[in-house]
Amino acid sequence: MKALLNNIIFVFVGDAQADRMVPPTGFTARLTLFASAAMAFLAVFAIALSLASGRLAQRWGQELAQSSTLRISAPAEQMAAQTAAALKVLETTPGIAQATAMSPDEQRALLAPWFGPDLPVEDLPIPQLIAIEETPEGYDAAGLRLRLQAEVPGAILDDHTRWRKPLQQAAGRLRLLGLLSIGLIALVTAAMITLAAQAALAANAKIIAVLRLVGAQDSYIAKAFVRRFTLRALYGATAGSFVGFLALFLLPAAQEQGGFLTGLGFQGLSAAWLLLIPILAAIVGFIATGTAARRTLKELR
Amino acid sequence: MIELNNVAYSYGGGELLSEIDLTIQPGDFYFLTGPSGAGKTTFLKLCYGDLTPTAGEARLFGQDVRTMDRDAHAMTRRRIGVVHQDCDFLDHLPLADNVALPLTVSDRNDLEQVANLKELLSWVGLKQRAKALPPELSGGERQRAALARAVIMSPDLVLADEPTGNVDWEMSQRLLQLLIELNKMGKTVIIATHDMNLIRAAKAKVQARVLRIANRHVQLAGADL
Ligand SMILES: Nc1ncnc2c1ncn2[C@@H]1O[C@H](COP(=O)(O)OP(=O)(O)O)[C@@H](O)[C@H]1O
Ligand SMILES: [Mg+2]
């Protein structure tokens, strides 16, 4: 624990001397910076995706579970009577908080995206819709269907579970895919940094031999490399995630009808993530370089 | 200090060195001679643990080379100053930093040592060149710098591989004088060289023994030189 703390302090405060022992190699520096920037950029979207789909799944689960629709198809002259009968049944059903028949205006608004705003709803044989809000406990859908069958023959109850389930499942999968992508991004970053660190160690084999000759321990030599690559991963990832956030921020704001896209925006992707991505990248860099250095040094004399 | 028991070494072909039995005590002063390619450098590498014997047993400061891990080797190197034949430096650092390198890597870069460094650099005549980069130095300057680096930690044992190969007679006398003085302070010194004049000059000033490599064997030469 104390050693870990020392390492962290070292990375940020630095050991100017250990650092000077090894001249920086431009190629590995650029590779590490670029790789961690690109990976952080991708990580922003993977995180946004899993956050959004998580939120979506939750919202669909909550909102839709609390509401259902009753559709009444009847000849025009019976419509009013059947609607009244249905409302009566609904009002006396335990577990239903509120049942409201939609006005022609509301129905027109619902249909407008498909038929245009000038639809003469009153003259068309379209069904009457009743919006039902449940209490948190919910109602017995099967019992309600039986009662409606007897008293309002033209009513069809749609309690949304039928299409809610697969949507919720899809959102859950999407979230899983997002998390998987984050894991893959971390692995690829580690691999790239490992390769870059190994290249740097190989390029400096002669310097390492001199340091060994005068009594440097592996840990001392590794330090110079670890610090450098950790900082590069940190800087690269900071730039990459900043650009990624900017890109998300500049997405056109989702409209109310945006459906799925409503959730994919910037909202909920708090500033904490902007900090977390570079820190995670730095940790990945620290571990990857440390491992690469220890392994490579063991193979050198 | 260094014990070699029936040590042999081979780079993969036949044995280059065989049946070496030798114990080096603190305060000893040795010359190691032999024709070029006889295995002088190889012998010194066995002495500082850079090579592991292919047969027999080598002990450095009581530790068997075969059982030492990498950190143990690093610690041993701090007690042995080596002047490499091909003087390797960090080419991007100035000479003064290169000479101080053993202090730096062992975290002993304190003020007292910095004073030592200045003294040491003027002793080997490199005070004016302290800021020069190694590639800018002449062969002789590199050898003097390598010697300074080898002794800056005040090691128990100094191994010098042809330290006077590239310097003129006068400078070789000064380097020899420095090694003799280190020996008088109780340090052990082993110098590989094929310069018989150097050995003769040293014998006048110090109790030096001569090891000769001949026919794959390392033998103590008689007093006749
Ligand atoms: N790393 C190596 N691999 C194979 N052969 C080597 C190696 N180093 C030295 N040799 C061979 O071992 C022999 C002795 O070399 P060396 O110890 O450098 O001799 P000296 O220092 O006395 O000139 C030489 O023939 C050389 O070619
Ligand atoms: Mg040699």
Coordinates of C-alpha atoms in Angstrom, one line a residue, chain B residues 27-155:
Chain B
G27 CA 43.8 -5.6 -0.3
D28 CA 45.2 -7.7 -3.1
F29 CA 46.7 -6.1 -6.2
Y30 CA 46.7 -8.2 -9.3
F31 CA 47.7 -7.9 -12.9
L32 CA 46.1 -10.2 -15.4
T33 CA 48.1 -10.7 -18.6
G34 CA 47.8 -12.8 -21.7
P35 CA 47.7 -12.5 -25.4
S36 CA 44.8 -10.8 -27.1
G37 CA 41.8 -13.3 -27.2
A38 CA 43.2 -15.3 -24.3
G39 CA 40.1 -14.5 -22.2
K40 CA 41.2 -11.6 -20.0
T41 CA 37.9 -9.8 -20.4
T42 CA 36.0 -13.0 -19.9
F43 CA 37.8 -13.6 -16.7
L44 CA 37.0 -10.2 -15.4
K45 CA 33.3 -10.7 -16.3
L46 CA 33.3 -13.9 -14.2
C47 CA 34.7 -11.8 -11.4
Y48 CA 31.9 -9.2 -11.4
G49 CA 29.1 -11.7 -12.1
D50 CA 28.3 -10.6 -15.6
L51 CA 29.0 -14.2 -16.8
T52 CA 28.1 -17.3 -14.9
P53 CA 30.7 -20.1 -14.9
T54 CA 29.7 -23.0 -17.2
A55 CA 31.3 -25.3 -14.7
G56 CA 32.6 -24.9 -11.2
E57 CA 31.5 -22.3 -8.6
A58 CA 32.1 -18.6 -8.4
R59 CA 31.5 -16.7 -5.1
L60 CA 31.3 -12.9 -4.9
F61 CA 31.5 -11.6 -1.4
G62 CA 30.5 -15.0 -0.1
Q63 CA 27.5 -15.4 -2.4
D64 CA 27.2 -18.1 -5.1
V65 CA 26.7 -16.3 -8.4
R66 CA 24.2 -18.9 -9.5
T67 CA 21.9 -18.2 -6.6
M68 CA 22.0 -14.4 -6.9
D69 CA 18.9 -12.7 -8.2
R70 CA 19.0 -9.5 -10.3
D71 CA 18.8 -7.2 -7.3
A72 CA 21.6 -9.0 -5.6
H73 CA 23.7 -8.5 -8.8
A74 CA 22.9 -4.8 -8.7
M75 CA 24.0 -4.6 -5.1
T76 CA 27.2 -6.5 -5.9
R77 CA 28.0 -4.1 -8.8
R78 CA 27.9 -1.2 -6.3
R79 CA 30.8 -2.8 -4.5
I80 CA 32.8 -3.5 -7.6
G81 CA 34.0 -0.7 -9.8
V82 CA 34.5 -1.9 -13.4
V83 CA 36.5 -0.1 -16.1
H84 CA 35.2 -1.6 -19.3
Q85 CA 37.5 -2.1 -22.2
D86 CA 35.0 -0.5 -24.5
C87 CA 34.0 2.2 -22.0
D88 CA 30.2 2.5 -22.3
F89 CA 28.6 5.7 -21.3
L90 CA 25.2 7.3 -21.6
D91 CA 25.9 9.4 -24.7
H92 CA 23.1 12.0 -24.0
L93 CA 24.4 13.0 -20.6
P94 CA 27.5 15.2 -19.9
L95 CA 30.7 13.5 -18.6
A96 CA 30.2 14.7 -15.0
D97 CA 26.8 13.0 -14.9
N98 CA 28.2 9.9 -16.4
V99 CA 30.9 9.7 -13.8
A100 CA 28.4 10.3 -11.0
L101 CA 26.0 7.7 -12.5
P102 CA 26.8 5.0 -9.9
L103 CA 25.8 7.5 -7.1
T104 CA 22.7 8.5 -9.0
V105 CA 21.3 5.1 -9.5
S106 CA 21.9 4.1 -5.9
D107 CA 20.4 7.4 -4.5
R108 CA 23.6 8.6 -2.9
N109 CA 23.9 11.8 -4.8
D110 CA 24.4 14.0 -1.8
L111 CA 26.6 17.2 -1.4
E112 CA 29.6 15.4 0.0
Q113 CA 29.6 13.2 -3.0
V114 CA 29.4 16.1 -5.4
A115 CA 32.5 17.5 -3.8
N116 CA 34.2 14.1 -4.3
L117 CA 33.2 14.2 -8.0
K118 CA 35.0 17.5 -8.6
E119 CA 38.1 16.3 -6.9
L120 CA 38.0 13.0 -8.8
L121 CA 37.5 14.8 -12.2
S122 CA 40.5 17.0 -11.6
W123 CA 42.5 14.0 -10.5
V124 CA 41.9 12.3 -13.8
G125 CA 42.5 15.6 -15.6
L126 CA 38.9 16.0 -16.9
K127 CA 37.8 19.0 -14.9
Q128 CA 37.7 21.2 -18.0
R129 CA 35.7 18.5 -19.9
A130 CA 33.0 18.0 -17.2
K131 CA 30.2 19.3 -19.5
A132 CA 31.3 17.5 -22.6
L133 CA 29.2 14.7 -24.0
P134 CA 30.9 11.3 -24.2
P135 CA 31.0 11.1 -28.0
E136 CA 33.0 14.3 -28.0
L137 CA 35.8 12.8 -25.9
S138 CA 39.0 11.2 -27.1
G139 CA 39.8 7.6 -26.4
G140 CA 42.1 8.5 -23.6
E141 CA 39.6 10.9 -22.0
R142 CA 37.0 8.1 -22.2
Q143 CA 39.2 5.7 -20.3
R144 CA 40.0 8.3 -17.6
A145 CA 36.3 9.0 -17.3
A146 CA 35.6 5.3 -17.0
L147 CA 38.1 4.9 -14.3
A148 CA 36.6 7.9 -12.4
R149 CA 33.2 6.3 -12.7
A150 CA 34.5 3.0 -11.5
V151 CA 36.0 4.4 -8.3
I152 CA 33.4 7.1 -7.3
M153 CA 31.4 4.7 -5.1
S154 CA 34.6 3.9 -3.3
P155 CA 34.1 0.2 -4.1

